[in-house]
Structure formats: structure tokens, C-alpha cells
């Protein structure tokens, strides 16, 4: 009769990366912080708070080309980190709350994939501002927007906001393994983002919401990593 034991390297690897997603823990914590920087860059763009129509967005892009490019680039990096980070959190929560973790993870990750489309849209607006016909372009966008584009906006809003709420509820359902403050940080982050956008406090609301997401994710993953150490 033979027995086998896990090698020390295997045991250490298991403790360091309990989710099985390479770099997932780091991505889950850094991704929302990068998103906070993106949110802050957008909020600090001069004229951003006065935008009401597409032509206004193009005008602001033309007046602030560097800010538009920088914020878009940071946003792409944030999305690249957020998607695997979200799945890391969802995978960690799934054994105890399978439905909530799965639905919340799918919604939030899909929402931030759609977020990339919005970044590309910003770069297109910048290109029009620098060498196109802003008025004609804005008219075409406002009057002939594709149903697919409406769907992108809808999935982004519902997924990013609703998915975060569901993951927050999943965290609260696991209070013996996940600190309650992590779940509340996730849940509070979504109304903080919306209130900031609706009240014109875009320099405060969205960045703070992203930091709260990082806090929530850290509460899940660092506590679980300690438990497995």
C-alpha cells in the first residue's frame, strides 16, 4: 500500500493562490484602485461636469485631448485587471453561496467588459474633435444610435452596478468566513457611484466607489488567504 503527500511547493502554492486564478488576488485589489484613478481623471477633466449632449462630449474631448487619452488608457488597464479579479472573488465565494456568487460574478465581469466599449467611444469622440465634423457626427449618434449600443450601455450599467450588489450580498451571507464590512463596502459602493454622478460630484463619488470595491474584494480574499495559510 502506497501513500502520497503534497510537496511543500504545492502546499505553498495552494495557500498563496486559493482561487486557482493566477494573479487573481492582486488583480482583484489593484483593479478597482486603477479604476478609481480613471474615475478621478475623468472627473478632473475641465468641462466634464457641463456635458449634456454628444456634441458637448466632443467639444470637451477636443479641448482636453491628453486627459481623454490618459483616462481611456487607464480605463483599459482597469478593465483588464477587474475582470479576472471579479472572477477570483466570485470563485472564492462560490462554495458557500453558489448562485449569488455565480450571478454576481457574471454580471459584474460582463459589465466591465462592456466598459471597454465606452473607452473606445471616448477615443472616437476625440478623433472627431480633432479632424472631423463634430456637429454632423453628434447628430448621427443622437438620432441613429444602434440598438446594439443601447444594449452595451444597459449591460454595463446593470452588470457593473447590479453585479456588485449581488456579490456584496453573497459576502454578507458568509459572515463566518468573510468580514461584514467587506460586504457592506461592496453594497454601499454602488449607490455612492450613482449619487456622485447624479449630483455632479464626479470627482468624489465614482473614485470613492471604486476604492470601496477594492476594500470589499480585499476583505474576501485576504481573510480567506489567512485561513488557508
mmCIF file of C-alpha atoms in Angstrom:
data_model
loop_
_atom_site.group_PDB
_atom_site.id
_atom_site.type_symbol
_atom_site.label_atom_id
_atom_site.label_comp_id
_atom_site.label_asym_id
_atom_site.label_seq_id
_atom_site.Cartn_x
_atom_site.Cartn_y
_atom_site.Cartn_z
ATOM 1 C CA UNK A 1 0.000 0.000 0.000
ATOM 2 C CA UNK A 2 1.457 3.376 -1.019
ATOM 3 C CA UNK A 3 0.734 6.845 0.231
ATOM 4 C CA UNK A 4 1.433 10.173 -1.344
ATOM 5 C CA UNK A 5 1.805 13.603 0.171
ATOM 6 C CA UNK A 6 1.732 17.002 -1.415
ATOM 7 C CA UNK A 7 5.122 18.550 -1.961
ATOM 8 C CA UNK A 8 5.998 21.680 0.030
ATOM 9 C CA UNK A 9 5.900 23.778 -3.138
ATOM 10 C CA UNK A 10 2.405 22.547 -3.941
ATOM 11 C CA UNK A 11 1.178 23.329 -0.440
ATOM 12 C CA UNK A 12 2.662 26.816 -0.555
ATOM 13 C CA UNK A 13 1.151 27.477 -3.971
ATOM 14 C CA UNK A 14 -2.234 26.359 -2.670
ATOM 15 C CA UNK A 15 -2.064 28.768 0.234
ATOM 16 C CA UNK A 16 -0.940 31.709 -1.864
ATOM 17 C CA UNK A 17 -3.477 31.301 -4.656
ATOM 18 C CA UNK A 18 -6.570 29.543 -3.243
ATOM 19 C CA UNK A 19 -8.767 30.584 -6.167
ATOM 20 C CA UNK A 20 -6.686 28.895 -8.879
ATOM 21 C CA UNK A 21 -6.635 32.081 -10.998
ATOM 22 C CA UNK A 22 -3.002 33.179 -11.493
ATOM 23 C CA UNK A 23 -2.534 36.675 -10.145
ATOM 24 C CA UNK A 24 -6.223 36.890 -9.349
ATOM 25 C CA UNK A 25 -5.857 38.189 -5.802
ATOM 26 C CA UNK A 26 -3.560 41.018 -6.883
ATOM 27 C CA UNK A 27 -5.812 41.871 -9.853
ATOM 28 C CA UNK A 28 -8.901 41.979 -7.628
ATOM 29 C CA UNK A 29 -7.352 44.533 -5.288
ATOM 30 C CA UNK A 30 -5.321 46.624 -7.743
ATOM 31 C CA UNK A 31 -8.000 46.677 -10.480
ATOM 32 C CA UNK A 32 -10.554 48.751 -8.547
ATOM 33 C CA UNK A 33 -7.796 51.131 -7.400
ATOM 34 C CA UNK A 34 -6.745 51.685 -11.016
ATOM 35 C CA UNK A 35 -10.419 52.271 -11.816
ATOM 36 C CA UNK A 36 -10.506 54.897 -9.050
ATOM 37 C CA UNK A 37 -7.621 56.708 -10.769
ATOM 38 C CA UNK A 38 -9.540 56.528 -14.073
ATOM 39 C CA UNK A 39 -12.681 57.888 -12.390
ATOM 40 C CA UNK A 40 -10.665 60.722 -10.859
ATOM 41 C CA UNK A 41 -9.061 61.600 -14.197
ATOM 42 C CA UNK A 42 -12.482 61.768 -15.840
ATOM 43 C CA UNK A 43 -13.899 63.861 -13.004
ATOM 44 C CA UNK A 44 -10.976 66.301 -13.172
ATOM 45 C CA UNK A 45 -11.318 66.853 -16.924
ATOM 46 C CA UNK A 46 -12.292 70.511 -17.398
ATOM 47 C CA UNK A 47 -15.849 70.923 -18.698
ATOM 48 C CA UNK A 48 -16.833 67.324 -17.970
ATOM 49 C CA UNK A 49 -19.489 68.381 -15.461
ATOM 50 C CA UNK A 50 -21.193 70.571 -18.090
ATOM 51 C CA UNK A 51 -21.707 67.770 -20.625
ATOM 52 C CA UNK A 52 -25.351 67.323 -21.621
ATOM 53 C CA UNK A 53 -25.264 66.163 -25.251
ATOM 54 C CA UNK A 54 -22.932 64.273 -27.574
ATOM 55 C CA UNK A 55 -21.657 67.497 -29.140
ATOM 56 C CA UNK A 56 -20.607 68.641 -25.655
ATOM 57 C CA UNK A 57 -18.586 65.458 -25.151
ATOM 58 C CA UNK A 58 -16.804 66.022 -28.464
ATOM 59 C CA UNK A 59 -16.084 69.644 -27.545
ATOM 60 C CA UNK A 60 -14.620 68.643 -24.174
ATOM 61 C CA UNK A 61 -12.535 65.935 -25.870
ATOM 62 C CA UNK A 62 -11.122 68.466 -28.315
ATOM 63 C CA UNK A 63 -10.259 70.861 -25.506
ATOM 64 C CA UNK A 64 -8.636 68.147 -23.357
ATOM 65 C CA UNK A 65 -7.085 65.565 -25.707
ATOM 66 C CA UNK A 66 -4.402 64.430 -23.273
ATOM 67 C CA UNK A 67 -6.856 63.847 -20.431
ATOM 68 C CA UNK A 68 -9.146 61.841 -22.720
ATOM 69 C CA UNK A 69 -6.310 59.617 -23.901
ATOM 70 C CA UNK A 70 -4.887 59.128 -20.415
ATOM 71 C CA UNK A 71 -8.250 58.340 -18.812
ATOM 72 C CA UNK A 72 -9.105 55.903 -21.624
ATOM 73 C CA UNK A 73 -5.769 54.122 -21.300
ATOM 74 C CA UNK A 74 -6.134 53.835 -17.516
ATOM 75 C CA UNK A 75 -9.672 52.557 -18.002
ATOM 76 C CA UNK A 76 -8.476 49.771 -20.301
ATOM 77 C CA UNK A 77 -5.878 48.695 -17.729
ATOM 78 C CA UNK A 78 -8.538 48.768 -15.001
ATOM 79 C CA UNK A 79 -10.885 46.549 -17.018
ATOM 80 C CA UNK A 80 -8.073 44.102 -17.835
ATOM 81 C CA UNK A 81 -7.444 43.692 -14.100
ATOM 82 C CA UNK A 82 -11.043 43.867 -12.924
ATOM 83 C CA UNK A 83 -12.443 41.007 -14.983
ATOM 84 C CA UNK A 84 -10.092 38.281 -13.654
ATOM 85 C CA UNK A 85 -10.241 39.958 -10.241
ATOM 86 C CA UNK A 86 -14.025 39.723 -10.155
ATOM 87 C CA UNK A 87 -13.879 36.055 -11.113
ATOM 88 C CA UNK A 88 -11.335 35.471 -8.365
ATOM 89 C CA UNK A 89 -13.740 36.901 -5.800
ATOM 90 C CA UNK A 90 -16.727 35.049 -7.257
ATOM 91 C CA UNK A 91 -14.807 31.760 -7.266
ATOM 92 C CA UNK A 92 -13.815 32.308 -3.642
ATOM 93 C CA UNK A 93 -17.416 32.983 -2.606
ATOM 94 C CA UNK A 94 -18.985 30.263 -4.734
ATOM 95 C CA UNK A 95 -18.615 27.199 -2.443
ATOM 96 C CA UNK A 96 -20.947 28.687 0.194
ATOM 97 C CA UNK A 97 -23.204 30.900 -1.955
ATOM 98 C CA UNK A 98 -23.073 29.327 -5.417
ATOM 99 C CA UNK A 99 -25.997 31.134 -7.037
ATOM 100 C CA UNK A 100 -25.277 34.596 -5.688
ATOM 101 C CA UNK A 101 -21.568 34.338 -6.456
ATOM 102 C CA UNK A 102 -22.145 32.993 -9.961
ATOM 103 C CA UNK A 103 -24.815 35.518 -10.952
ATOM 104 C CA UNK A 104 -22.983 38.431 -9.356
ATOM 105 C CA UNK A 105 -19.679 37.417 -10.915
ATOM 106 C CA UNK A 106 -21.128 37.004 -14.409
ATOM 107 C CA UNK A 107 -22.994 40.303 -14.223
ATOM 108 C CA UNK A 108 -20.144 42.399 -12.852
ATOM 109 C CA UNK A 109 -17.432 40.900 -15.092
ATOM 110 C CA UNK A 110 -19.600 41.288 -18.197
ATOM 111 C CA UNK A 111 -20.390 44.870 -17.220
ATOM 112 C CA UNK A 112 -16.718 45.788 -17.095
ATOM 113 C CA UNK A 113 -16.062 44.102 -20.436
ATOM 114 C CA UNK A 114 -18.670 46.490 -21.850
ATOM 115 C CA UNK A 115 -16.799 49.297 -20.065
ATOM 116 C CA UNK A 116 -14.045 48.886 -22.686
ATOM 117 C CA UNK A 117 -16.536 49.834 -25.396
ATOM 118 C CA UNK A 118 -17.129 53.141 -23.624
ATOM 119 C CA UNK A 119 -13.393 53.800 -23.609
ATOM 120 C CA UNK A 120 -13.201 53.211 -27.352
ATOM 121 C CA UNK A 121 -16.165 55.543 -27.793
ATOM 122 C CA UNK A 122 -14.239 58.289 -25.964
ATOM 123 C CA UNK A 123 -11.297 57.885 -28.336
ATOM 124 C CA UNK A 124 -13.631 58.082 -31.334
ATOM 125 C CA UNK A 125 -15.084 61.320 -29.955
ATOM 126 C CA UNK A 126 -11.551 62.666 -29.630
ATOM 127 C CA UNK A 127 -10.725 61.728 -33.223
ATOM 128 C CA UNK A 128 -13.862 63.515 -34.460
ATOM 129 C CA UNK A 129 -12.995 66.583 -32.398
ATOM 130 C CA UNK A 130 -9.514 66.747 -33.910
ATOM 131 C CA UNK A 131 -10.303 66.081 -37.554
ATOM 132 C CA UNK A 132 -13.973 65.535 -38.262
ATOM 133 C CA UNK A 133 -17.331 67.259 -38.322
ATOM 134 C CA UNK A 134 -18.462 67.288 -34.672
ATOM 135 C CA UNK A 135 -21.969 68.609 -35.355
ATOM 136 C CA UNK A 136 -22.796 66.037 -38.051
ATOM 137 C CA UNK A 137 -21.265 63.213 -36.039
ATOM 138 C CA UNK A 138 -23.164 64.190 -32.883
ATOM 139 C CA UNK A 139 -26.422 64.421 -34.827
ATOM 140 C CA UNK A 140 -25.893 60.968 -36.316
ATOM 141 C CA UNK A 141 -25.128 59.468 -32.907
ATOM 142 C CA UNK A 142 -28.076 61.138 -31.166
ATOM 143 C CA UNK A 143 -30.623 60.354 -33.873
ATOM 144 C CA UNK A 144 -29.424 56.984 -35.178
ATOM 145 C CA UNK A 145 -27.875 55.139 -32.255
ATOM 146 C CA UNK A 146 -27.891 51.394 -32.863
ATOM 147 C CA UNK A 147 -29.940 49.137 -30.557
ATOM 148 C CA UNK A 148 -26.684 47.247 -30.014
ATOM 149 C CA UNK A 149 -25.126 50.373 -28.494
ATOM 150 C CA UNK A 150 -28.123 50.835 -26.224
ATOM 151 C CA UNK A 151 -27.669 47.216 -25.159
ATOM 152 C CA UNK A 152 -23.991 47.857 -24.377
ATOM 153 C CA UNK A 153 -24.899 50.776 -22.103
ATOM 154 C CA UNK A 154 -27.639 48.727 -20.436
ATOM 155 C CA UNK A 155 -25.406 45.698 -19.813
ATOM 156 C CA UNK A 156 -22.637 47.926 -18.492
ATOM 157 C CA UNK A 157 -24.930 49.726 -16.062
ATOM 158 C CA UNK A 158 -26.864 46.679 -14.908
ATOM 159 C CA UNK A 159 -23.828 44.423 -14.747
ATOM 160 C CA UNK A 160 -21.360 46.739 -13.038
ATOM 161 C CA UNK A 161 -23.862 48.064 -10.504
ATOM 162 C CA UNK A 162 -26.209 45.113 -10.021
ATOM 163 C CA UNK A 163 -23.442 42.539 -10.061
ATOM 164 C CA UNK A 164 -21.571 44.403 -7.347
ATOM 165 C CA UNK A 165 -24.664 44.483 -5.153
ATOM 166 C CA UNK A 166 -25.211 40.747 -5.563
ATOM 167 C CA UNK A 167 -21.590 39.967 -4.699
ATOM 168 C CA UNK A 168 -21.965 42.177 -1.635
ATOM 169 C CA UNK A 169 -24.988 40.159 -0.527
ATOM 170 C CA UNK A 170 -23.017 36.950 -1.101
ATOM 171 C CA UNK A 171 -20.306 38.306 1.198
ATOM 172 C CA UNK A 172 -22.821 39.119 3.947
ATOM 173 C CA UNK A 173 -24.190 35.579 3.710
ATOM 174 C CA UNK A 174 -20.731 34.288 4.706
ATOM 175 C CA UNK A 175 -20.063 36.254 7.865
ATOM 176 C CA UNK A 176 -18.261 33.330 9.477
ATOM 177 C CA UNK A 177 -15.644 33.457 6.700
ATOM 178 C CA UNK A 178 -15.891 36.998 5.300
ATOM 179 C CA UNK A 179 -15.926 40.151 7.454
ATOM 180 C CA UNK A 180 -19.241 42.004 7.331
ATOM 181 C CA UNK A 181 -17.511 45.280 6.477
ATOM 182 C CA UNK A 182 -16.379 43.755 3.174
ATOM 183 C CA UNK A 183 -19.967 43.041 2.138
ATOM 184 C CA UNK A 184 -21.185 46.457 3.226
ATOM 185 C CA UNK A 185 -18.328 48.148 1.375
ATOM 186 C CA UNK A 186 -19.453 46.412 -1.833
ATOM 187 C CA UNK A 187 -23.122 47.232 -1.328
ATOM 188 C CA UNK A 188 -22.506 50.874 -0.406
ATOM 189 C CA UNK A 189 -20.131 51.395 -3.340
ATOM 190 C CA UNK A 190 -22.890 51.215 -5.932
ATOM 191 C CA UNK A 191 -25.222 53.953 -4.575
ATOM 192 C CA UNK A 192 -22.143 56.084 -3.824
ATOM 193 C CA UNK A 193 -21.193 55.906 -7.520
ATOM 194 C CA UNK A 194 -24.702 56.701 -8.731
ATOM 195 C CA UNK A 195 -25.232 59.560 -6.262
ATOM 196 C CA UNK A 196 -21.878 61.055 -7.225
ATOM 197 C CA UNK A 197 -22.787 61.024 -10.911
ATOM 198 C CA UNK A 198 -26.318 62.367 -10.403
ATOM 199 C CA UNK A 199 -25.267 65.201 -8.083
ATOM 200 C CA UNK A 200 -22.300 66.338 -10.139
ATOM 201 C CA UNK A 201 -19.790 65.122 -7.533
ATOM 202 C CA UNK A 202 -17.954 63.029 -10.104
ATOM 203 C CA UNK A 203 -14.590 63.859 -8.549
ATOM 204 C CA UNK A 204 -15.709 62.232 -5.285
ATOM 205 C CA UNK A 205 -18.454 59.652 -5.893
ATOM 206 C CA UNK A 206 -17.051 57.311 -8.575
ATOM 207 C CA UNK A 207 -13.454 57.262 -7.220
ATOM 208 C CA UNK A 208 -14.701 56.569 -3.696
ATOM 209 C CA UNK A 209 -16.992 53.820 -5.002
ATOM 210 C CA UNK A 210 -14.064 52.126 -6.743
ATOM 211 C CA UNK A 211 -11.967 52.285 -3.568
ATOM 212 C CA UNK A 212 -14.851 50.669 -1.664
ATOM 213 C CA UNK A 213 -14.895 47.828 -4.197
ATOM 214 C CA UNK A 214 -11.179 47.294 -3.562
ATOM 215 C CA UNK A 215 -11.899 47.207 0.184
ATOM 216 C CA UNK A 216 -14.669 44.650 -0.309
ATOM 217 C CA UNK A 217 -12.560 42.409 -2.522
ATOM 218 C CA UNK A 218 -9.606 42.629 -0.132
ATOM 219 C CA UNK A 219 -11.824 41.633 2.784
ATOM 220 C CA UNK A 220 -12.841 38.450 0.971
ATOM 221 C CA UNK A 221 -9.504 37.386 -0.426
ATOM 222 C CA UNK A 222 -7.103 38.345 2.347
ATOM 223 C CA UNK A 223 -9.276 36.752 5.034
ATOM 224 C CA UNK A 224 -9.567 33.553 3.013
ATOM 225 C CA UNK A 225 -5.812 33.535 2.313
ATOM 226 C CA UNK A 226 -5.122 33.865 6.044
ATOM 227 C CA UNK A 227 -7.496 30.996 6.763
ATOM 228 C CA UNK A 228 -5.700 28.752 4.295
ATOM 229 C CA UNK A 229 -2.191 29.727 5.414
#
